[in-house]
PDB file of C-alpha atoms in Angstrom:
ATOM      1  CA  PRO M 327       6.393  13.613   1.838  1.00 83.00           C
ATOM      2  CA  GLU M 328       7.819  13.007  -1.533  1.00 91.00           C
ATOM      3  CA  GLU M 329       7.899   9.360  -1.540  1.00 94.00           C
ATOM      4  CA  LEU M 330       6.839   6.361   0.596  1.00 96.00           C
ATOM      5  CA  THR M 331       8.676   2.870   0.732  1.00 97.00           C
ATOM      6  CA  PHE M 332       6.849  -0.023   1.761  1.00 97.00           C
ATOM      7  CA  VAL M 333       7.660  -3.630   2.194  1.00 98.00           C
ATOM      8  CA  TYR M 334       5.472  -6.354   0.644  1.00 98.00           C
ATOM      9  CA  THR M 335       4.640  -8.793   3.556  1.00 97.00           C
ATOM     10  CA  ALA M 336       1.580 -10.653   2.074  1.00 97.00           C
ATOM     11  CA  LYS M 337      -0.521 -10.162   5.486  1.00 96.00           C
ATOM     12  CA  ARG M 338      -4.063  -9.905   5.605  1.00 95.00           C
ATOM     13  CA  CYS M 339      -6.213  -6.951   6.510  1.00 94.00           C
ATOM     14  CA  ASP M 340      -6.676  -8.243  10.157  1.00 93.00           C
ATOM     15  CA  GLU M 341      -2.907  -8.043  10.866  1.00 92.00           C
ATOM     16  CA  SER M 342      -2.937  -4.354  10.081  1.00 91.00           C
ATOM     17  CA  PHE M 343      -1.176  -2.235  12.855  1.00 91.00           C
ATOM     18  CA  ASN M 344      -1.522   1.583  12.553  1.00 88.00           C
ATOM     19  CA  ALA M 345      -3.128   4.417  14.169  1.00 86.00           C
ATOM     20  CA  GLN M 346      -5.352   5.159  11.180  1.00 82.00           C
ATOM     21  CA  ASP M 347      -8.759   4.152  10.489  1.00 73.00           C
ATOM     22  CA  ASP M 348      -7.499   2.778   7.314  1.00 70.00           C
ATOM     23  CA  ARG M 349      -9.741   0.984   4.754  1.00 90.00           C
ATOM     24  CA  CYS M 350      -8.426  -2.717   4.076  1.00 94.00           C
ATOM     25  CA  GLU M 351     -10.460  -5.319   2.403  1.00 96.00           C
ATOM     26  CA  ASP M 352      -9.177  -8.898   1.794  1.00 96.00           C
ATOM     27  CA  PHE M 353     -10.741 -11.099  -1.227  1.00 96.00           C
ATOM     28  CA  GLY M 354     -10.625 -14.958  -1.340  1.00 92.00           C
ATOM     29  CA  ASN M 355      -7.544 -16.201   0.367  1.00 90.00           C
ATOM     30  CA  GLY M 356      -5.956 -12.896   0.551  1.00 93.00           C
ATOM     31  CA  PRO M 357      -2.503 -11.797  -0.856  1.00 96.00           C
ATOM     32  CA  GLY M 358      -0.102 -14.497  -2.197  1.00 95.00           C
ATOM     33  CA  SER M 359       3.613 -14.754  -2.080  1.00 97.00           C
ATOM     34  CA  SER M 360       3.842 -12.955  -5.242  1.00 97.00           C
ATOM     35  CA  ALA M 361       1.640 -10.157  -6.498  1.00 97.00           C
ATOM     36  CA  ILE M 362       1.077  -7.156  -8.789  1.00 98.00           C
ATOM     37  CA  ILE M 363       0.697  -3.754  -6.784  1.00 97.00           C
ATOM     38  CA  GLU M 364      -0.984  -0.765  -8.415  1.00 98.00           C
ATOM     39  CA  CYS M 365      -1.216   2.467  -6.079  1.00 97.00           C
ATOM     40  CA  ARG M 366      -3.411   5.494  -7.497  1.00 97.00           C
ATOM     41  CA  ASN M 367      -3.961   8.987  -6.119  1.00 95.00           C
ATOM     42  CA  LEU M 368      -7.241  10.725  -5.254  1.00 92.00           C
ATOM     43  CA  ASN M 369      -7.805  11.460  -8.986  1.00 93.00           C
ATOM     44  CA  LEU M 370      -7.261   7.681  -9.766  1.00 94.00           C
ATOM     45  CA  ASN M 371      -3.865   8.533 -11.613  1.00 95.00           C
ATOM     46  CA  VAL M 372      -1.475   5.401 -11.387  1.00 96.00           C
ATOM     47  CA  LEU M 373       1.416   6.537  -9.145  1.00 96.00           C
ATOM     48  CA  THR M 374       3.192   2.918  -9.360  1.00 96.00           C
ATOM     49  CA  VAL M 375       2.935  -0.291 -10.683  1.00 97.00           C
ATOM     50  CA  ASN M 376       4.963  -3.194  -9.293  1.00 96.00           C
ATOM     51  CA  SER M 377       5.476  -6.980  -9.492  1.00 97.00           C
ATOM     52  CA  VAL M 378       6.537  -8.303  -6.286  1.00 98.00           C
ATOM     53  CA  ILE M 379       7.476 -11.209  -3.891  1.00 98.00           C
ATOM     54  CA  VAL M 380       7.446 -11.075  -0.061  1.00 98.00           C
ATOM     55  CA  GLY M 381      10.100  -8.886   1.109  1.00 98.00           C
ATOM     56  CA  ASP M 382      10.548  -6.596  -1.969  1.00 98.00           C
ATOM     57  CA  LYS M 383      10.234  -2.914  -1.520  1.00 97.00           C
ATOM     58  CA  ILE M 384       7.530  -0.641  -3.333  1.00 97.00           C
ATOM     59  CA  SER M 385       8.255   2.927  -3.576  1.00 96.00           C
ATOM     60  CA  VAL M 386       5.332   5.191  -4.160  1.00 96.00           C
ATOM     61  CA  PRO M 387       6.101   8.718  -5.619  1.00 95.00           C
ATOM     62  CA  LEU M 388       3.951  11.374  -3.782  1.00 94.00           C
ATOM     63  CA  ASN M 389       5.716  14.661  -4.819  1.00 87.00           C
ATOM     64  CA  SER M 390       4.061  16.451  -2.022  1.00 84.00           C
ATOM     65  CA  ASN M 391       0.976  16.760  -4.139  1.00 89.00           C
ATOM     66  CA  PRO M 392      -2.287  17.328  -2.332  1.00 89.00           C
ATOM     67  CA  LEU M 393      -3.727  14.387  -4.502  1.00 90.00           C
ATOM     68  CA  THR M 394      -1.560  12.109  -2.797  1.00 91.00           C
ATOM     69  CA  ASN M 395      -2.954  12.967   0.838  1.00 92.00           C
ATOM     70  CA  SER M 396      -4.886   9.642   0.293  1.00 92.00           C
ATOM     71  CA  ILE M 397      -3.747   6.752  -1.788  1.00 95.00           C
ATOM     72  CA  SER M 398      -5.323   3.557  -2.586  1.00 96.00           C
ATOM     73  CA  CYS M 399      -3.690   0.410  -3.748  1.00 96.00           C
ATOM     74  CA  THR M 400      -4.813  -2.782  -5.346  1.00 97.00           C
ATOM     75  CA  ILE M 401      -2.985  -6.101  -4.692  1.00 97.00           C
ATOM     76  CA  THR M 402      -3.525  -8.880  -7.262  1.00 97.00           C
ATOM     77  CA  SER M 403      -2.447 -12.462  -6.851  1.00 95.00           C
ATOM     78  CA  ASN M 404      -2.638 -15.164  -9.590  1.00 91.00           C
ATOM     79  CA  ASN M 405      -4.728 -12.861 -11.728  1.00 93.00           C
ATOM     80  CA  VAL M 406      -7.363 -12.132  -9.093  1.00 94.00           C
ATOM     81  CA  VAL M 407      -7.805  -9.059  -6.834  1.00 96.00           C
ATOM     82  CA  SER M 408      -6.707 -10.258  -3.288  1.00 97.00           C
ATOM     83  CA  GLN M 409      -6.598  -7.083  -1.327  1.00 97.00           C
ATOM     84  CA  THR M 410      -7.536  -3.448  -1.623  1.00 96.00           C
ATOM     85  CA  LEU M 411      -6.407  -0.625   0.766  1.00 94.00           C
ATOM     86  CA  ILE M 412      -6.805   3.061   1.264  1.00 94.00           C
ATOM     87  CA  MET M 413      -4.334   4.951   3.546  1.00 92.00           C
ATOM     88  CA  ASP M 414      -3.840   8.580   4.603  1.00 92.00           C
ATOM     89  CA  THR M 415      -0.463   9.424   3.641  1.00 91.00           C
ATOM     90  CA  THR M 416      -0.373  12.554   5.857  1.00 88.00           C
ATOM     91  CA  ALA M 417      -0.552  10.575   9.278  1.00 84.00           C
ATOM     92  CA  LEU M 418       2.020   7.729   9.029  1.00 87.00           C
ATOM     93  CA  SER M 419       4.551   6.247  11.443  1.00 90.00           C
ATOM     94  CA  LEU M 420       7.554   4.009  10.272  1.00 93.00           C
ATOM     95  CA  LYS M 421       6.704   0.351  10.636  1.00 93.00           C
ATOM     96  CA  ASP M 422       3.132   1.077  10.436  1.00 93.00           C
ATOM     97  CA  THR M 423       1.384  -2.052   8.647  1.00 94.00           C
ATOM     98  CA  PHE M 424      -1.479  -1.786   6.409  1.00 93.00           C
ATOM     99  CA  GLY M 425      -2.625  -5.130   5.229  1.00 94.00           C
ATOM    100  CA  SER M 426       0.303  -6.481   3.117  1.00 96.00           C
ATOM    101  CA  PHE M 427       2.360  -3.267   3.433  1.00 96.00           C
ATOM    102  CA  ARG M 428       4.810  -2.029   6.054  1.00 96.00           C
ATOM    103  CA  LEU M 429       6.164   1.339   5.826  1.00 96.00           C
ATOM    104  CA  GLU M 430      10.041   1.397   5.761  1.00 97.00           C
ATOM    105  CA  ARG M 431      10.828   5.028   4.630  1.00 95.00           C
ATOM    106  CA  CYS M 432       9.062   8.341   4.374  1.00 93.00           C
ATOM    107  CA  ASP M 433      11.168  10.742   2.325  1.00 89.00           C
TER     108      ASP M 433
END
């Protein structure tokens, strides 16, 4: 895919629902209702940084680059990392949830 669009839900890792063996870890109280999202590719290049509240959409550009076959995202709430997740972008289904992310579009 060229781009993935997620909705920020502020859900914890144990609420994930997807067919992947995704790697998700909560810290402290988990994600808050507002957060900073940063996603990176396999080379750790930043793909996107967004300030969000629950319900906001996050677009992650992949540009069909093999380095984006897996992405890692860090969610920071109240200046503290509250969740990290790593997902395989080659095996996604719409409405899959990965911790605080729900996949809405895959373009």
